[in-house]
Amino acid sequence: MLKVLLVQPPYVQVPGRFNQSPPVPPLGIAYLAAYIRHAMAGRAEVRVMDAFSLGWNQERVIAEIAAQ
């Protein structure tokens, strides 16, 4: 079975650069996950990791990916 992990990276604001609000929920990767699940029904395991909503930093994301 094919394993797919789609990751929304943590939000990082760079001081002195763009004054942005936090990103919206990762709808793009959610749509992609739904499409893959539908197109490869029973042949792919798809997971979505939203590091921003989990409050994870880059190091935690890397550790979680490595643990897969």
PDB file of N, CA and C in Angstrom:
ATOM      1  N   MET A   1       0.845  -1.185   0.000  1.00  0.00           N
ATOM      2  CA  MET A   1       0.000   0.000   0.000  1.00  0.00           C
ATOM      3  C   MET A   1       0.889   1.247   0.000  1.00  0.00           C
ATOM      4  N   LEU A   2       0.534   2.194  -0.802  1.00  0.00           N
ATOM      5  CA  LEU A   2       1.244   3.465  -0.895  1.00  0.00           C
ATOM      6  C   LEU A   2       0.885   4.330   0.314  1.00  0.00           C
ATOM      7  N   LYS A   3       1.898   4.890   0.962  1.00  0.00           N
ATOM      8  CA  LYS A   3       1.663   5.788   2.097  1.00  0.00           C
ATOM      9  C   LYS A   3       1.985   7.209   1.666  1.00  0.00           C
ATOM     10  N   VAL A   4       1.038   8.116   1.907  1.00  0.00           N
ATOM     11  CA  VAL A   4       1.193   9.519   1.520  1.00  0.00           C
ATOM     12  C   VAL A   4       0.996  10.380   2.768  1.00  0.00           C
ATOM     13  N   LEU A   5       1.933  11.282   3.006  1.00  0.00           N
ATOM     14  CA  LEU A   5       1.821  12.232   4.114  1.00  0.00           C
ATOM     15  C   LEU A   5       1.898  13.635   3.527  1.00  0.00           C
ATOM     16  N   LEU A   6       0.840  14.402   3.680  1.00  0.00           N
ATOM     17  CA  LEU A   6       0.802  15.784   3.210  1.00  0.00           C
ATOM     18  C   LEU A   6       0.974  16.684   4.435  1.00  0.00           C
ATOM     19  N   VAL A   7       1.925  17.616   4.354  1.00  0.00           N
ATOM     20  CA  VAL A   7       2.289  18.419   5.525  1.00  0.00           C
ATOM     21  C   VAL A   7       2.037  19.902   5.288  1.00  0.00           C
ATOM     22  N   GLN A   8       1.309  20.518   6.212  1.00  0.00           N
ATOM     23  CA  GLN A   8       1.190  21.974   6.268  1.00  0.00           C
ATOM     24  C   GLN A   8       2.259  22.414   7.254  1.00  0.00           C
ATOM     25  N   PRO A   9       3.308  23.093   6.785  1.00  0.00           N
ATOM     26  CA  PRO A   9       4.415  23.453   7.681  1.00  0.00           C
ATOM     27  C   PRO A   9       3.981  24.486   8.726  1.00  0.00           C
ATOM     28  N   PRO A  10       4.785  24.615   9.781  1.00  0.00           N
ATOM     29  CA  PRO A  10       4.454  25.616  10.793  1.00  0.00           C
ATOM     30  C   PRO A  10       4.574  27.024  10.228  1.00  0.00           C
ATOM     31  N   TYR A  11       3.776  27.919  10.769  1.00  0.00           N
ATOM     32  CA  TYR A  11       3.804  29.319  10.356  1.00  0.00           C
ATOM     33  C   TYR A  11       4.987  29.988  11.027  1.00  0.00           C
ATOM     34  N   VAL A  12       5.819  30.609  10.229  1.00  0.00           N
ATOM     35  CA  VAL A  12       6.992  31.306  10.761  1.00  0.00           C
ATOM     36  C   VAL A  12       6.947  32.744  10.278  1.00  0.00           C
ATOM     37  N   GLN A  13       6.900  33.669  11.206  1.00  0.00           N
ATOM     38  CA  GLN A  13       6.905  35.078  10.834  1.00  0.00           C
ATOM     39  C   GLN A  13       8.330  35.599  10.951  1.00  0.00           C
ATOM     40  N   VAL A  14       8.812  36.170   9.885  1.00  0.00           N
ATOM     41  CA  VAL A  14      10.166  36.705   9.850  1.00  0.00           C
ATOM     42  C   VAL A  14      10.114  38.162  10.298  1.00  0.00           C
ATOM     43  N   PRO A  15      10.843  38.514  11.361  1.00  0.00           N
ATOM     44  CA  PRO A  15      10.830  39.901  11.837  1.00  0.00           C
ATOM     45  C   PRO A  15      11.274  40.871  10.738  1.00  0.00           C
ATOM     46  N   GLY A  16      10.555  41.972  10.635  1.00  0.00           N
ATOM     47  CA  GLY A  16      10.906  42.987   9.652  1.00  0.00           C
ATOM     48  C   GLY A  16      10.408  42.687   8.248  1.00  0.00           C
ATOM     49  N   ARG A  17       9.779  41.554   8.061  1.00  0.00           N
ATOM     50  CA  ARG A  17       9.259  41.188   6.746  1.00  0.00           C
ATOM     51  C   ARG A  17       7.740  41.227   6.797  1.00  0.00           C
ATOM     52  N   PHE A  18       7.108  40.802   5.782  1.00  0.00           N
ATOM     53  CA  PHE A  18       5.659  40.855   5.595  1.00  0.00           C
ATOM     54  C   PHE A  18       4.894  40.684   6.904  1.00  0.00           C
ATOM     55  N   ASN A  19       4.002  41.581   7.162  1.00  0.00           N
ATOM     56  CA  ASN A  19       3.161  41.525   8.343  1.00  0.00           C
ATOM     57  C   ASN A  19       1.891  40.761   7.970  1.00  0.00           C
ATOM     58  N   GLN A  20       1.954  39.462   8.050  1.00  0.00           N
ATOM     59  CA  GLN A  20       0.851  38.617   7.600  1.00  0.00           C
ATOM     60  C   GLN A  20       0.066  38.094   8.789  1.00  0.00           C
ATOM     61  N   SER A  21      -1.191  37.770   8.531  1.00  0.00           N
ATOM     62  CA  SER A  21      -1.967  37.060   9.537  1.00  0.00           C
ATOM     63  C   SER A  21      -1.670  35.571   9.362  1.00  0.00           C
ATOM     64  N   PRO A  22      -1.933  34.759  10.368  1.00  0.00           N
ATOM     65  CA  PRO A  22      -1.685  33.319  10.239  1.00  0.00           C
ATOM     66  C   PRO A  22      -2.453  32.742   9.044  1.00  0.00           C
ATOM     67  N   PRO A  23      -1.944  31.671   8.459  1.00  0.00           N
ATOM     68  CA  PRO A  23      -2.584  31.090   7.278  1.00  0.00           C
ATOM     69  C   PRO A  23      -3.951  30.495   7.586  1.00  0.00           C
ATOM     70  N   VAL A  24      -4.741  30.351   6.563  1.00  0.00           N
ATOM     71  CA  VAL A  24      -6.058  29.714   6.684  1.00  0.00           C
ATOM     72  C   VAL A  24      -5.866  28.213   6.791  1.00  0.00           C
ATOM     73  N   PRO A  25      -6.889  27.464   7.176  1.00  0.00           N
ATOM     74  CA  PRO A  25      -6.753  26.004   7.221  1.00  0.00           C
ATOM     75  C   PRO A  25      -6.255  25.477   5.872  1.00  0.00           C
ATOM     76  N   PRO A  26      -5.483  24.400   5.890  1.00  0.00           N
ATOM     77  CA  PRO A  26      -4.856  23.894   4.672  1.00  0.00           C
ATOM     78  C   PRO A  26      -5.850  23.197   3.740  1.00  0.00           C
ATOM     79  N   LEU A  27      -6.743  23.980   3.154  1.00  0.00           N
ATOM     80  CA  LEU A  27      -7.768  23.395   2.290  1.00  0.00           C
ATOM     81  C   LEU A  27      -7.179  22.735   1.053  1.00  0.00           C
ATOM     82  N   GLY A  28      -6.112  23.295   0.519  1.00  0.00           N
ATOM     83  CA  GLY A  28      -5.490  22.723  -0.670  1.00  0.00           C
ATOM     84  C   GLY A  28      -5.036  21.295  -0.452  1.00  0.00           C
ATOM     85  N   ILE A  29      -4.317  21.050   0.654  1.00  0.00           N
ATOM     86  CA  ILE A  29      -3.858  19.686   0.887  1.00  0.00           C
ATOM     87  C   ILE A  29      -5.005  18.784   1.337  1.00  0.00           C
ATOM     88  N   ALA A  30      -6.036  19.361   1.946  1.00  0.00           N
ATOM     89  CA  ALA A  30      -7.213  18.562   2.300  1.00  0.00           C
ATOM     90  C   ALA A  30      -7.924  18.079   1.030  1.00  0.00           C
ATOM     91  N   TYR A  31      -8.068  18.965   0.050  1.00  0.00           N
ATOM     92  CA  TYR A  31      -8.669  18.567  -1.228  1.00  0.00           C
ATOM     93  C   TYR A  31      -7.818  17.511  -1.918  1.00  0.00           C
ATOM     94  N   LEU A  32      -6.507  17.700  -1.892  1.00  0.00           N
ATOM     95  CA  LEU A  32      -5.604  16.736  -2.511  1.00  0.00           C
ATOM     96  C   LEU A  32      -5.706  15.371  -1.825  1.00  0.00           C
ATOM     97  N   ALA A  33      -5.766  15.374  -0.512  1.00  0.00           N
ATOM     98  CA  ALA A  33      -5.911  14.121   0.231  1.00  0.00           C
ATOM     99  C   ALA A  33      -7.207  13.412  -0.146  1.00  0.00           C
ATOM    100  N   ALA A  34      -8.299  14.171  -0.247  1.00  0.00           N
ATOM    101  CA  ALA A  34      -9.583  13.578  -0.624  1.00  0.00           C
ATOM    102  C   ALA A  34      -9.526  12.986  -2.025  1.00  0.00           C
ATOM    103  N   TYR A  35      -8.884  13.689  -2.928  1.00  0.00           N
ATOM    104  CA  TYR A  35      -8.772  13.184  -4.302  1.00  0.00           C
ATOM    105  C   TYR A  35      -7.958  11.891  -4.350  1.00  0.00           C
ATOM    106  N   ILE A  36      -6.828  11.875  -3.647  1.00  0.00           N
ATOM    107  CA  ILE A  36      -5.984  10.675  -3.649  1.00  0.00           C
ATOM    108  C   ILE A  36      -6.741   9.503  -3.031  1.00  0.00           C
ATOM    109  N   ARG A  37      -7.440   9.750  -1.937  1.00  0.00           N
ATOM    110  CA  ARG A  37      -8.227   8.677  -1.301  1.00  0.00           C
ATOM    111  C   ARG A  37      -9.277   8.123  -2.254  1.00  0.00           C
ATOM    112  N   HIS A  38      -9.899   9.001  -3.005  1.00  0.00           N
ATOM    113  CA  HIS A  38     -10.936   8.570  -3.959  1.00  0.00           C
ATOM    114  C   HIS A  38     -10.317   7.843  -5.154  1.00  0.00           C
ATOM    115  N   ALA A  39      -9.286   8.438  -5.749  1.00  0.00           N
ATOM    116  CA  ALA A  39      -8.695   7.879  -6.964  1.00  0.00           C
ATOM    117  C   ALA A  39      -7.959   6.569  -6.706  1.00  0.00           C
ATOM    118  N   MET A  40      -7.420   6.416  -5.497  1.00  0.00           N
ATOM    119  CA  MET A  40      -6.646   5.212  -5.193  1.00  0.00           C
ATOM    120  C   MET A  40      -7.286   4.432  -4.048  1.00  0.00           C
ATOM    121  N   ALA A  41      -8.601   4.354  -4.072  1.00  0.00           N
ATOM    122  CA  ALA A  41      -9.354   3.696  -3.007  1.00  0.00           C
ATOM    123  C   ALA A  41      -8.788   2.312  -2.705  1.00  0.00           C
ATOM    124  N   GLY A  42      -8.421   2.109  -1.454  1.00  0.00           N
ATOM    125  CA  GLY A  42      -7.897   0.827  -1.031  1.00  0.00           C
ATOM    126  C   GLY A  42      -6.436   0.584  -1.383  1.00  0.00           C
ATOM    127  N   ARG A  43      -5.831   1.489  -2.131  1.00  0.00           N
ATOM    128  CA  ARG A  43      -4.427   1.307  -2.541  1.00  0.00           C
ATOM    129  C   ARG A  43      -3.497   2.345  -1.943  1.00  0.00           C
ATOM    130  N   ALA A  44      -4.042   3.323  -1.219  1.00  0.00           N
ATOM    131  CA  ALA A  44      -3.202   4.378  -0.644  1.00  0.00           C
ATOM    132  C   ALA A  44      -3.727   4.760   0.732  1.00  0.00           C
ATOM    133  N   GLU A  45      -2.789   4.968   1.629  1.00  0.00           N
ATOM    134  CA  GLU A  45      -3.105   5.481   2.957  1.00  0.00           C
ATOM    135  C   GLU A  45      -2.648   6.933   2.977  1.00  0.00           C
ATOM    136  N   VAL A  46      -3.584   7.851   3.169  1.00  0.00           N
ATOM    137  CA  VAL A  46      -3.275   9.281   3.098  1.00  0.00           C
ATOM    138  C   VAL A  46      -3.483   9.913   4.462  1.00  0.00           C
ATOM    139  N   ARG A  47      -2.461  10.679   4.898  1.00  0.00           N
ATOM    140  CA  ARG A  47      -2.555  11.411   6.151  1.00  0.00           C
ATOM    141  C   ARG A  47      -2.212  12.866   5.896  1.00  0.00           C
ATOM    142  N   VAL A  48      -2.824  13.750   6.686  1.00  0.00           N
ATOM    143  CA  VAL A  48      -2.541  15.181   6.608  1.00  0.00           C
ATOM    144  C   VAL A  48      -2.022  15.621   7.971  1.00  0.00           C
ATOM    145  N   MET A  49      -0.882  16.320   7.967  1.00  0.00           N
ATOM    146  CA  MET A  49      -0.291  16.840   9.191  1.00  0.00           C
ATOM    147  C   MET A  49      -0.313  18.367   9.111  1.00  0.00           C
ATOM    148  N   ASP A  50      -1.113  18.995   9.969  1.00  0.00           N
ATOM    149  CA  ASP A  50      -1.192  20.449  10.012  1.00  0.00           C
ATOM    150  C   ASP A  50      -0.372  20.944  11.203  1.00  0.00           C
ATOM    151  N   ALA A  51       0.891  21.209  10.969  1.00  0.00           N
ATOM    152  CA  ALA A  51       1.810  21.596  12.036  1.00  0.00           C
ATOM    153  C   ALA A  51       1.400  22.911  12.690  1.00  0.00           C
ATOM    154  N   PHE A  52       0.819  23.805  11.914  1.00  0.00           N
ATOM    155  CA  PHE A  52       0.405  25.088  12.482  1.00  0.00           C
ATOM    156  C   PHE A  52      -0.675  24.893  13.536  1.00  0.00           C
ATOM    157  N   SER A  53      -1.703  24.134  13.210  1.00  0.00           N
ATOM    158  CA  SER A  53      -2.795  23.958  14.164  1.00  0.00           C
ATOM    159  C   SER A  53      -2.370  23.133  15.371  1.00  0.00           C
ATOM    160  N   LEU A  54      -1.360  22.272  15.203  1.00  0.00           N
ATOM    161  CA  LEU A  54      -0.846  21.480  16.313  1.00  0.00           C
ATOM    162  C   LEU A  54       0.140  22.270  17.172  1.00  0.00           C
ATOM    163  N   GLY A  55       0.570  23.437  16.671  1.00  0.00           N
ATOM    164  CA  GLY A  55       1.511  24.262  17.414  1.00  0.00           C
ATOM    165  C   GLY A  55       2.936  23.723  17.382  1.00  0.00           C
ATOM    166  N   TRP A  56       3.256  22.930  16.362  1.00  0.00           N
ATOM    167  CA  TRP A  56       4.583  22.328  16.262  1.00  0.00           C
ATOM    168  C   TRP A  56       5.560  23.258  15.566  1.00  0.00           C
ATOM    169  N   ASN A  57       6.820  23.214  15.987  1.00  0.00           N
ATOM    170  CA  ASN A  57       7.875  23.954  15.300  1.00  0.00           C
ATOM    171  C   ASN A  57       8.497  23.038  14.240  1.00  0.00           C
ATOM    172  N   GLN A  58       9.468  23.566  13.512  1.00  0.00           N
ATOM    173  CA  GLN A  58      10.075  22.795  12.426  1.00  0.00           C
ATOM    174  C   GLN A  58      10.757  21.530  12.931  1.00  0.00           C
ATOM    175  N   GLU A  59      11.409  21.603  14.073  1.00  0.00           N
ATOM    176  CA  GLU A  59      12.102  20.437  14.617  1.00  0.00           C
ATOM    177  C   GLU A  59      11.112  19.314  14.943  1.00  0.00           C
ATOM    178  N   ARG A  60       9.974  19.678  15.504  1.00  0.00           N
ATOM    179  CA  ARG A  60       8.956  18.670  15.846  1.00  0.00           C
ATOM    180  C   ARG A  60       8.385  18.033  14.587  1.00  0.00           C
ATOM    181  N   VAL A  61       8.153  18.831  13.557  1.00  0.00           N
ATOM    182  CA  VAL A  61       7.635  18.294  12.290  1.00  0.00           C
ATOM    183  C   VAL A  61       8.619  17.278  11.711  1.00  0.00           C
ATOM    184  N   ILE A  62       9.896  17.633  11.692  1.00  0.00           N
ATOM    185  CA  ILE A  62      10.918  16.730  11.162  1.00  0.00           C
ATOM    186  C   ILE A  62      10.952  15.437  11.974  1.00  0.00           C
ATOM    187  N   ALA A  63      10.861  15.545  13.293  1.00  0.00           N
ATOM    188  CA  ALA A  63      10.883  14.358  14.155  1.00  0.00           C
ATOM    189  C   ALA A  63       9.670  13.473  13.886  1.00  0.00           C
ATOM    190  N   GLU A  64       8.505  14.082  13.713  1.00  0.00           N
ATOM    191  CA  GLU A  64       7.292  13.302  13.456  1.00  0.00           C
ATOM    192  C   GLU A  64       7.347  12.603  12.098  1.00  0.00           C
ATOM    193  N   ILE A  65       7.886  13.289  11.099  1.00  0.00           N
ATOM    194  CA  ILE A  65       8.033  12.672   9.769  1.00  0.00           C
ATOM    195  C   ILE A  65       9.011  11.512   9.849  1.00  0.00           C
ATOM    196  N   ALA A  66      10.119  11.701  10.548  1.00  0.00           N
ATOM    197  CA  ALA A  66      11.122  10.643  10.675  1.00  0.00           C
ATOM    198  C   ALA A  66      10.566   9.425  11.421  1.00  0.00           C
ATOM    199  N   ALA A  67       9.621   9.656  12.309  1.00  0.00           N
ATOM    200  CA  ALA A  67       9.036   8.563  13.096  1.00  0.00           C
ATOM    201  C   ALA A  67       8.027   7.733  12.281  1.00  0.00           C
ATOM    202  N   GLN A  68       7.647   8.213  11.120  1.00  0.00           N
ATOM    203  CA  GLN A  68       6.646   7.504  10.306  1.00  0.00           C
ATOM    204  C   GLN A  68       7.203   6.241   9.753  1.00  0.00           C
TER     205      GLN A  68
END
